[in-house]
Structure formats: C-alpha cells, structure tokens
Tab-separated table of C-alpha atoms and ligand atoms in Angstrom:
chain	number	residue	atom	x	y	z
A	1266	UNK	CA	-18.021	-8.843	1.065
A	1267	UNK	CA	-19.795	-10.098	-1.974
A	1268	UNK	CA	-18.975	-8.903	-5.434
A	1269	UNK	CA	-20.372	-9.842	-8.832
A	1270	UNK	CA	-17.768	-11.946	-10.618
A	1271	UNK	CA	-18.298	-9.954	-13.816
A	1272	UNK	CA	-17.257	-6.703	-12.181
A	1273	UNK	CA	-13.952	-8.137	-11.000
A	1274	UNK	CA	-13.416	-9.788	-14.372
A	1275	UNK	CA	-14.042	-6.508	-16.196
A	1276	UNK	CA	-11.591	-4.729	-13.960
A	1277	UNK	CA	-8.983	-7.457	-14.376
A	1278	UNK	CA	-9.311	-7.245	-18.131
A	1279	UNK	CA	-9.006	-3.452	-18.049
A	1280	UNK	CA	-5.804	-3.878	-16.053
A	1281	UNK	CA	-4.327	-6.388	-18.450
A	1282	UNK	CA	-5.158	-4.283	-21.507
A	1283	UNK	CA	-3.373	-1.263	-20.122
A	1284	UNK	CA	0.385	-1.139	-20.263
A	1285	UNK	CA	0.776	2.453	-19.148
A	1286	UNK	CA	1.353	2.700	-15.413
A	1287	UNK	CA	-0.563	5.394	-13.533
A	1288	UNK	CA	2.127	5.291	-10.901
A	1289	UNK	CA	5.710	4.206	-11.555
A	1290	UNK	CA	7.899	3.776	-8.482
A	1291	UNK	CA	11.618	3.229	-9.145
A	1292	UNK	CA	14.336	2.309	-6.639
A	1293	UNK	CA	12.528	4.087	-3.824
A	1294	UNK	CA	14.406	4.348	-0.534
A	1295	UNK	CA	13.479	5.852	2.786
A	1296	UNK	CA	16.133	5.686	5.497
A	1297	UNK	CA	15.500	7.222	8.908
A	1298	UNK	CA	18.683	8.377	10.676
A	1299	UNK	CA	19.472	6.983	14.129
A	1300	UNK	CA	20.830	9.801	16.270
A	1301	UNK	CA	22.661	9.193	19.531
A	1302	UNK	CA	24.527	11.178	22.168
A	1303	UNK	CA	24.177	14.779	23.272
A	1304	UNK	CA	25.325	15.971	19.857
A	1305	UNK	CA	22.708	13.810	18.119
A	1306	UNK	CA	25.320	12.293	15.870
A	1307	UNK	CA	23.954	10.008	13.156
A	1308	UNK	CA	25.204	6.537	13.992
A	1309	UNK	CA	23.124	4.503	11.572
A	1310	UNK	CA	19.968	4.296	9.520
A	1311	UNK	CA	16.691	2.412	9.754
A	1312	UNK	CA	16.072	1.186	6.219
A	1313	UNK	CA	12.294	1.421	6.262
A	1314	UNK	CA	12.005	1.273	2.456
A	1315	UNK	CA	15.009	-0.166	0.681
A	1316	UNK	CA	15.147	-0.012	-3.106
A	1317	UNK	CA	11.521	-0.700	-3.977
A	1318	UNK	CA	10.207	-0.601	-7.576
A	1319	UNK	CA	6.710	-1.309	-8.873
A	1320	UNK	CA	4.010	0.076	-11.154
A	1321	UNK	CA	0.271	0.511	-10.643
A	1322	UNK	CA	-2.037	0.399	-13.665
A	1323	UNK	CA	-5.267	2.307	-14.383
A	1324	UNK	CA	-8.310	1.044	-12.522
A	1325	UNK	CA	-6.520	-1.668	-10.575
A	1326	UNK	CA	-6.080	-2.290	-6.874
A	1327	UNK	CA	-2.462	-3.016	-6.095
A	1328	UNK	CA	-2.273	-4.526	-2.628
A	1329	UNK	CA	0.883	-4.054	-0.587
A	1330	UNK	CA	1.069	-6.673	2.154
A	1331	UNK	CA	3.453	-7.782	4.873
A	1332	UNK	CA	3.899	-7.896	8.614
A	1333	UNK	CA	3.696	-4.788	10.751
A	1334	UNK	CA	6.871	-2.712	10.383
A	1335	UNK	CA	7.836	-4.051	6.940
A	1336	UNK	CA	7.709	-0.574	5.359
A	1337	UNK	CA	4.418	-0.714	3.463
A	1338	UNK	CA	2.832	2.357	5.102
A	1339	UNK	CA	6.089	4.312	4.788
A	1340	UNK	CA	6.113	3.454	1.069
A	1341	UNK	CA	2.596	4.867	0.702
A	1342	UNK	CA	3.509	8.079	2.502
A	1343	UNK	CA	6.787	8.582	0.648
A	1344	UNK	CA	5.227	8.209	-2.784
A	1345	UNK	CA	2.672	10.903	-1.868
A	1346	UNK	CA	5.513	13.084	-0.555
A	1347	UNK	CA	4.093	13.095	2.955
A	1348	UNK	CA	7.596	11.902	3.869
A	1349	UNK	CA	10.724	12.901	1.953
A	1350	UNK	CA	12.363	10.072	0.035
A	1351	UNK	CA	16.019	9.256	0.588
A	1352	UNK	CA	16.442	8.164	-3.046
A	1353	UNK	CA	14.473	6.958	-6.041
A	1354	UNK	CA	11.687	8.370	-8.146
A	1355	UNK	CA	7.907	8.329	-8.398
A	1356	UNK	CA	6.092	9.284	-11.601
A	1357	UNK	CA	2.358	9.852	-11.648
A	1358	UNK	CA	0.924	9.789	-15.175
A	1359	UNK	CA	4.457	10.510	-16.398
A	1360	UNK	CA	4.975	13.489	-14.076
A	1361	UNK	CA	7.881	13.452	-11.642
A	1362	UNK	CA	6.218	13.709	-8.210
A	1363	UNK	CA	9.437	14.520	-6.352
A	1364	UNK	CA	10.369	17.356	-8.741
A	1365	UNK	CA	6.937	19.023	-8.781
A	1366	UNK	CA	6.557	22.411	-7.083
A	1367	UNK	CA	3.901	25.098	-6.741
A	1368	UNK	CA	0.828	24.697	-8.912
A	1369	UNK	CA	2.035	21.383	-10.374
A	1370	UNK	CA	2.351	19.886	-6.890
A	1371	UNK	CA	-1.059	21.223	-5.903
A	1372	UNK	CA	-2.544	19.540	-8.979
A	1373	UNK	CA	-0.803	16.276	-8.111
A	1374	UNK	CA	-2.015	16.409	-4.506
A	1375	UNK	CA	-5.575	16.778	-5.778
A	1376	UNK	CA	-5.134	13.740	-7.997
A	1377	UNK	CA	-3.434	11.562	-5.355
A	1378	UNK	CA	-5.275	11.167	-2.065
A	1379	UNK	CA	-4.818	9.014	1.031
A	1380	UNK	CA	-7.237	7.346	3.438
A	1381	UNK	CA	-5.523	6.669	6.747
A	1382	UNK	CA	-6.018	3.728	9.063
A	1383	UNK	CA	-7.380	5.709	11.981
A	1384	UNK	CA	-10.479	7.792	11.153
A	1385	UNK	CA	-10.411	9.206	14.703
A	1386	UNK	CA	-7.154	11.112	14.282
A	1387	UNK	CA	-7.697	11.896	10.586
A	1388	UNK	CA	-10.443	14.419	11.373
A	1389	UNK	CA	-10.214	17.687	13.286
A	1390	UNK	CA	-12.468	17.250	16.359
A	1391	UNK	CA	-13.246	21.010	16.381
A	1392	UNK	CA	-14.577	21.141	12.821
A	1393	UNK	CA	-17.872	19.847	11.538
A	1394	UNK	CA	-17.363	17.328	8.781
A	1395	UNK	CA	-19.015	19.758	6.348
A	1396	UNK	CA	-16.483	22.452	7.276
A	1397	UNK	CA	-13.612	19.968	6.875
A	1398	UNK	CA	-14.752	19.058	3.360
A	1399	UNK	CA	-15.473	22.690	2.414
A	1400	UNK	CA	-11.999	23.702	3.611
A	1401	UNK	CA	-10.284	21.211	1.340
A	1402	UNK	CA	-12.479	22.284	-1.603
A	1403	UNK	CA	-11.487	25.912	-1.053
A	1404	UNK	CA	-7.781	25.155	-0.671
A	1405	UNK	CA	-7.837	23.453	-4.061
A	1406	UNK	CA	-10.021	26.147	-5.680
A	1407	UNK	CA	-12.730	23.649	-6.557
A	1408	UNK	CA	-15.714	25.311	-4.920
A	1409	UNK	CA	-16.597	27.994	-2.377
A	1410	UNK	CA	-19.613	29.081	-0.366
A	1411	UNK	CA	-22.928	27.480	-1.232
A	1412	UNK	CA	-21.409	25.411	-4.015
A	1413	UNK	CA	-18.860	23.897	-1.586
A	1414	UNK	CA	-21.646	23.204	0.915
A	1415	UNK	CA	-23.695	21.339	-1.695
A	1416	UNK	CA	-20.631	19.438	-2.882
A	1417	UNK	CA	-19.889	18.365	0.722
A	1418	UNK	CA	-23.455	17.073	1.071
A	1419	UNK	CA	-23.176	15.293	-2.256
A	1420	UNK	CA	-19.988	13.356	-1.385
A	1421	UNK	CA	-21.275	12.443	2.066
A	1422	UNK	CA	-24.432	10.991	0.532
A	1423	UNK	CA	-22.351	9.169	-2.084
A	1424	UNK	CA	-20.365	7.584	0.746
A	1425	UNK	CA	-23.495	6.294	2.476
A	1426	UNK	CA	-24.114	9.139	4.941
A	1427	UNK	CA	-26.915	11.668	5.208
A	1428	UNK	CA	-26.824	15.183	3.711
A	1429	UNK	CA	-27.681	16.573	7.167
A	1430	UNK	CA	-24.470	15.100	8.555
A	1431	UNK	CA	-22.522	18.125	7.245
A	1432	UNK	CA	-23.330	19.898	10.517
A	1433	UNK	CA	-22.079	17.127	12.782
A	1434	UNK	CA	-18.743	16.855	14.577
A	1435	UNK	CA	-16.515	13.755	14.256
A	1436	UNK	CA	-17.333	12.526	17.790
A	1437	UNK	CA	-20.996	12.237	16.789
A	1438	UNK	CA	-20.198	9.424	14.339
A	1439	UNK	CA	-19.410	5.758	14.823
A	1440	UNK	CA	-16.027	4.417	13.657
A	1441	UNK	CA	-17.414	3.159	10.359
A	1442	UNK	CA	-19.210	6.447	9.689
A	1443	UNK	CA	-16.034	8.381	10.414
A	1444	UNK	CA	-14.136	6.323	7.885
A	1445	UNK	CA	-16.909	7.110	5.380
A	1446	UNK	CA	-16.358	10.814	6.145
A	1447	UNK	CA	-12.605	10.425	5.561
A	1448	UNK	CA	-13.282	8.677	2.238
A	1449	UNK	CA	-15.817	11.397	1.305
A	1450	UNK	CA	-13.255	14.101	2.035
A	1451	UNK	CA	-10.722	12.372	-0.229
A	1452	UNK	CA	-13.372	11.856	-2.908
A	1453	UNK	CA	-14.405	15.539	-2.842
A	1454	UNK	CA	-11.229	16.431	-4.738
A	1455	UNK	CA	-12.144	14.002	-7.528
A	1456	UNK	CA	-8.828	12.114	-7.351
A	1457	UNK	CA	-7.876	9.330	-9.722
A	1458	UNK	CA	-5.504	7.544	-7.322
A	1459	UNK	CA	-6.000	6.742	-3.637
A	1460	UNK	CA	-3.611	5.218	-1.139
A	1461	UNK	CA	-5.802	3.270	1.288
A	1462	UNK	CA	-3.515	2.655	4.271
A	1463	UNK	CA	-5.042	-0.133	6.369
A	1464	UNK	CA	-8.447	1.576	5.924
A	1465	UNK	CA	-10.431	-1.026	7.852
A	1466	UNK	CA	-8.060	-2.384	10.480
A	1467	UNK	CA	-9.253	0.105	13.153
A	1468	UNK	CA	-12.910	-0.786	12.540
A	1469	UNK	CA	-15.223	-3.436	13.968
A	1470	UNK	CA	-15.254	-6.640	11.917
A	1471	UNK	CA	-18.993	-6.166	11.407
A	1472	UNK	CA	-18.491	-2.950	9.411
A	1473	UNK	CA	-15.213	-3.726	7.654
A	1474	UNK	CA	-17.013	-5.328	4.724
A	1475	UNK	CA	-19.218	-2.229	4.276
A	1476	UNK	CA	-16.161	-0.003	3.854
A	1477	UNK	CA	-14.550	-2.481	1.448
A	1478	UNK	CA	-17.749	-2.590	-0.617
A	1479	UNK	CA	-17.885	1.217	-0.601
A	1480	UNK	CA	-14.283	1.437	-1.859
A	1481	UNK	CA	-15.080	-1.035	-4.623
A	1482	UNK	CA	-18.265	0.781	-5.647
A	1483	UNK	CA	-16.396	4.095	-5.820
A	1484	UNK	CA	-13.658	2.462	-7.864
A	1485	UNK	CA	-16.187	1.223	-10.393
A	1486	UNK	CA	-18.095	4.487	-10.531
A	1487	UNK	CA	-15.145	6.883	-10.755
A	1488	UNK	CA	-12.481	4.647	-12.314
A	1489	UNK	CA	-10.213	5.000	-9.280
A	1490	UNK	CA	-6.848	3.296	-8.935
A	1491	UNK	CA	-5.897	2.075	-5.458
A	1492	UNK	CA	-2.753	1.261	-3.582
A	1493	UNK	CA	-4.327	-0.861	-0.842
A	1494	UNK	CA	-2.007	-1.353	2.129
A	1495	UNK	CA	-2.950	-4.173	4.467
A	1496	UNK	CA	-1.576	-6.897	6.698
A	1497	UNK	CA	-4.805	-8.880	6.240
A	1498	UNK	CA	-4.497	-11.354	3.376
A	1499	UNK	CA	-8.169	-12.372	3.669
A	1500	UNK	CA	-9.232	-8.816	2.816
A	1501	UNK	CA	-6.656	-8.486	0.062
A	1502	UNK	CA	-7.928	-11.706	-1.498
A	1503	UNK	CA	-11.246	-9.960	-1.938
A	1504	UNK	CA	-10.263	-6.474	-3.079
A	1505	UNK	CA	-6.807	-6.809	-4.681
A	1506	UNK	CA	-6.036	-7.289	-8.382
A	1507	UNK	CA	-2.286	-7.691	-7.918
A	1508	UNK	CA	-0.313	-8.288	-4.752
A	1509	UNK	CA	3.125	-7.039	-3.699
A	1510	UNK	CA	4.726	-8.614	-0.617
A	1511	UNK	CA	7.173	-6.596	1.479
A	1512	UNK	CA	9.683	-7.918	3.969
A	1513	UNK	CA	12.100	-5.700	5.892
A	1514	UNK	CA	11.728	-2.769	3.521
A	1515	UNK	CA	12.036	-4.764	0.291
A	1516	UNK	CA	9.550	-6.169	-2.176
A	1517	UNK	CA	10.039	-9.931	-2.302
A	1518	UNK	CA	7.166	-10.910	-4.607
A	1519	UNK	CA	4.711	-9.296	-7.045
A	1520	UNK	CA	2.024	-11.206	-8.872
A	1521	UNK	CA	-1.586	-11.407	-9.966
A	1522	UNK	CA	-3.950	-12.228	-7.126
A	1523	UNK	CA	-5.123	-15.546	-8.513
A	1524	UNK	CA	-1.610	-16.936	-9.029
A	1525	UNK	CA	-0.365	-15.494	-5.762
A	1526	UNK	CA	-3.055	-17.167	-3.665
A	1527	UNK	CA	-2.898	-20.389	-5.631
A	1528	UNK	CA	0.871	-20.807	-5.661
A	1529	UNK	CA	2.994	-18.185	-3.888
A	1530	UNK	CA	6.605	-18.174	-5.101
A	1531	UNK	CA	8.554	-16.697	-2.221
A	1532	UNK	CA	8.996	-18.702	1.023
A	1533	UNK	CA	7.892	-15.664	3.029
A	1534	UNK	CA	4.671	-15.371	0.986
A	1535	UNK	CA	4.090	-19.096	1.528
A	1536	UNK	CA	4.417	-18.640	5.292
A	1537	UNK	CA	2.059	-15.633	5.311
A	1538	UNK	CA	-0.579	-17.466	3.300
A	1539	UNK	CA	-0.338	-20.598	5.428
A	1540	UNK	CA	-1.569	-18.500	8.375
A	1541	UNK	CA	-4.724	-17.275	6.587
A	1542	UNK	CA	-7.783	-19.071	8.013
A	1543	UNK	CA	-10.023	-20.974	5.588
A	1544	UNK	CA	-13.799	-21.036	5.921
A	1545	UNK	CA	-14.169	-24.719	5.001
A	1546	UNK	CA	-13.502	-26.915	8.098
A	1547	UNK	CA	-12.800	-29.910	5.828
A	1548	UNK	CA	-9.775	-28.191	4.294
A	1549	UNK	CA	-6.685	-28.876	6.365
A	1550	UNK	CA	-3.838	-26.410	5.919
A	1551	UNK	CA	-0.293	-26.922	7.107
A	1552	UNK	CA	0.806	-23.814	8.936
A	1553	UNK	CA	4.400	-22.749	8.260
A	1554	UNK	CA	5.879	-21.419	11.504
A	1555	UNK	CA	8.772	-19.080	10.870
A	1556	UNK	CA	11.699	-19.324	13.256
A	1557	UNK	CA	12.864	-16.249	15.142
A	1558	UNK	CA	11.759	-12.647	14.977
A	1559	UNK	CA	11.835	-10.109	12.172
A	1560	UNK	CA	15.393	-8.674	12.183
A	1561	UNK	CA	15.943	-4.980	12.802
A	1562	UNK	CA	15.741	-2.804	9.672
A	1563	UNK	CA	18.618	-0.834	11.222
A	1564	UNK	CA	20.838	-3.881	10.925
A	1565	UNK	CA	19.428	-6.228	8.289
A	1566	UNK	CA	21.113	-9.606	7.782
A	1567	UNK	CA	23.543	-9.884	4.850
A	1568	UNK	CA	22.446	-11.538	1.631
A	1569	UNK	CA	18.749	-12.357	1.611
A	1570	UNK	CA	17.312	-10.542	4.635
A	1571	UNK	CA	14.833	-13.396	5.093
A	1572	UNK	CA	17.557	-16.074	5.384
A	1573	UNK	CA	17.628	-16.349	9.225
A	1574	UNK	CA	13.934	-17.399	9.139
A	1575	UNK	CA	13.729	-19.170	5.800
A	1576	UNK	CA	13.191	-22.961	5.929
A	1577	UNK	CA	14.978	-23.312	2.555
A	1578	UNK	CA	18.008	-21.063	3.220
A	1579	UNK	CA	21.190	-22.110	1.393
A	1580	UNK	CA	24.773	-20.892	1.775
A	1581	UNK	CA	24.381	-18.537	-1.150
A	1582	UNK	CA	21.423	-16.861	0.568
A	1583	UNK	CA	23.726	-15.542	3.287
A	1584	UNK	CA	26.086	-13.873	0.836
A	1585	UNK	CA	24.088	-12.744	-2.192
A	1586	UNK	CA	21.104	-10.383	-2.144
A	1587	UNK	CA	18.370	-11.846	-4.374
A	1588	UNK	CA	17.011	-9.351	-6.895
A	1589	UNK	CA	13.313	-8.973	-7.695
A	1590	UNK	CA	13.180	-10.478	-11.189
A	1591	UNK	CA	10.423	-11.707	-13.499
A	1592	UNK	CA	9.690	-15.373	-14.012
A	1593	UNK	CA	8.619	-16.824	-17.358
A	1594	UNK	CA	5.001	-16.450	-16.298
A	1595	UNK	CA	5.448	-12.701	-15.711
A	1596	UNK	CA	5.408	-12.859	-11.925
A	1597	UNK	CA	8.203	-11.358	-9.862
A	1598	UNK	CA	10.136	-12.895	-6.994
A	1599	UNK	CA	13.347	-12.099	-5.104
A	1600	UNK	CA	14.583	-15.564	-4.164
A	1601	UNK	CA	17.556	-17.740	-5.189
A	1602	UNK	CA	15.256	-20.769	-5.298
A	1603	UNK	CA	13.159	-19.123	-8.008
A	1604	UNK	CA	16.094	-17.515	-9.841
A	1605	UNK	CA	19.213	-19.636	-9.163
A	1606	UNK	CA	22.268	-17.331	-9.292
A	1607	UNK	CA	25.036	-18.097	-11.784
A	1608	UNK	CA	28.387	-19.387	-10.560
A	1609	UNK	CA	30.188	-16.069	-11.200
A	1610	UNK	CA	27.757	-14.138	-8.994
A	1611	UNK	CA	28.156	-16.693	-6.190
A	1612	UNK	CA	31.956	-16.561	-6.456
A	1613	UNK	CA	31.994	-12.774	-6.431
A	1614	UNK	CA	29.734	-12.635	-3.348
A	1615	UNK	CA	31.897	-15.197	-1.528
A	1616	UNK	CA	35.069	-13.211	-2.327
A	1617	UNK	CA	33.424	-10.039	-1.086
A	1618	UNK	CA	32.565	-11.782	2.175
A	1619	UNK	CA	36.099	-13.100	2.579
A	1620	UNK	CA	37.479	-9.597	1.965
A	1621	UNK	CA	35.313	-8.043	4.698
B	1824	LIG	FE1	14.967	-18.331	1.401
B	1824	LIG	FE2	17.266	-18.104	0.090
B	1824	LIG	FE3	14.979	-17.561	-1.137
B	1824	LIG	FE4	15.923	-15.934	0.742
B	1824	LIG	S1	16.860	-16.359	-1.230
B	1824	LIG	S2	13.833	-16.616	0.530
B	1824	LIG	S3	16.836	-17.376	2.164
B	1824	LIG	S4	15.641	-19.561	-0.358
C-alpha cells in the first residue's frame, strides 16, 4: 500500500484549507426498539448510535473506527438514509438530507454513494455487471442505451477491469474483482461523497492493498470525499486523514491521523492502538488488555460508558457522562482525564445519583 508522500501532503493541506464541511452530522441518534411478548410491546431500546456529531471536509478521508458492534456501520447507513434516524440532522453541502424528498433526494442519492463490505451480496447474481451499472444510470437519468453501455465499460476499465467484463455475471469474478465492480457501479453516478463500509475486510489480504490503492487513485482523480469505516487501524493509518473513534454508539475521540497514532487521547483509543502490530521486531509495544466485555448498548453503564473497562476510571466517571470537547490543540476527546469536570458538575451528577 505505497503512496507518494506528496499526494497525501497535498490532500492534507487541501483539508486544512477548507473550513466548509461537505457533510455535517449533528446529534445523530439511531435507537432500535426491543420488542417482547405476543403483543410485541417495546420494552427498551438498543442505542446503536447515541448523539454523534462530526463533520467531513472536501477531499478528505474521515475514518470511523471501533470494535465490531460499536455503531460505525449504522452511522454510515443512517446518514445516507438507508436507515431512518431516531433524532439529529445530516447536512450535505448545506442541504438537509433528512428533509429532502422527490427530485432533491434523488439528486442527493446520486451524490452520496456507499460501497458495502460484502461484494458478494451487493450484486444481483442474475444480472450481468453491465446490466447492473446500466440500470443505475437509467434510474438516475444519466444515460440510456448505447451511451449507458459505453459508460459501464468506461467505469469498469477505470476500476481496473476489462471492457468485455460488462457481459459477465458476478459469480464469474474473484472477490477483489467483485469489489471493483461495486466501486465502479458507485462511481458511474459521478458522486462526490462515498461511504466505504469495511470495503476490504471480506477480501483476501493479498488483494486488500489493491482496493485501497484504487480508492485512493479515484479520490485523487475525481476529488472524492470518503467516510471510511473500518475496525482495522493498520489500514486506517494508511488511508485516513482524520480518525473518529466510536465506543458503544458514541464518538469518544476525533483527531488528525498523525496526532492520533502518535499520542491517542482517550484510554479506549490507547487500548485499540496498543493492539496494532508493528512491522519492526525491535520495537516492543506494551499491549493494554481491557477488562471485561463491551457492555450491551441496550443497557449502557451510567456516566462514561467505558468506565467498567477503563484502567483510569475515577468516581466521577461513574456518575457524569463525558462530553466530546475540543482540546487546545484542536483535537476532540470525551474523557474526564482530558477535560476535568468542574466541581458544580460533579456535585450535580452525585445529587442526581442519590435521587435515583
Ligand atoms: Fe476512563 Fe473516566 Fe475517561 Fe471514561 S471518562 S475514559 S472512565 S478516565
């Protein structure tokens, strides 16, 4: 997964010069109801995404990381309206995604595409890949007939396949080729923003780097902005510009890649990074083993939801929810160690606890 340093540097500088977010996510929540009994009464909620806010800037790759089940994929699907949000807002280039209907929503869907983790289930096994791409071009009134056929060939070639592959069915491709087809289908609509949801985790290690390089090449060529969802911090270190860490449905840290990998702020980020293998056998890393399991998002612990596993947990952590706030260096963390709460807030939280 090699990349010229200049290319990354150019992209990083483009990100820092822009202060207008392509995508602004505010207080996003997605709760799934828990239904029990013959009457399917709602007895609780799984808080898959719980009050998440972040922005993504033009041309950058914002990586959303965390353990399986932390809510990162749900976040990606909710902001594209593939799942209905429980609360919050998403604005794409200033347009309210959740309020859009009709032609406005169709235009937004064209602009915002997704590449799913599993290229096997993302394609219709009964359609040739050319037909699948032509169908999406027709639905969005981009091209029909011969023009759509040529466009399908063009995007397949751009994604490293052969023009003759338009006549093939999904089962005739390898896993890596199928993911190229899925990327080509997304690219056919000429989007400016792509959610890449674990796009390489279902692929052989030997071809993962090819797909990552393809995504980076397309980003450079078409000025794409990515939300890159992954549990693999080694991959994110390569492709990400900024990193957001999720734990139990909440964002606990956001920061530039360099600072994040050099000195993570949140204890959970520190534990995740301590588990990333290093290529140099002379470098000895101390692995941070977290105690216990991830709590249920249906019944998260009070206060900081990470406190039952945190090696630095204090009394205040059990009573007061830490807010995601900026540090002086412009990074964000939700931790009482990074942002010590004032005495009034601690007293209020303790009184609330005593009351309940
Ligand atoms: Fe650990 Fe407390 Fe920070 Fe939560 S708020 S991560 S429990 S130190």
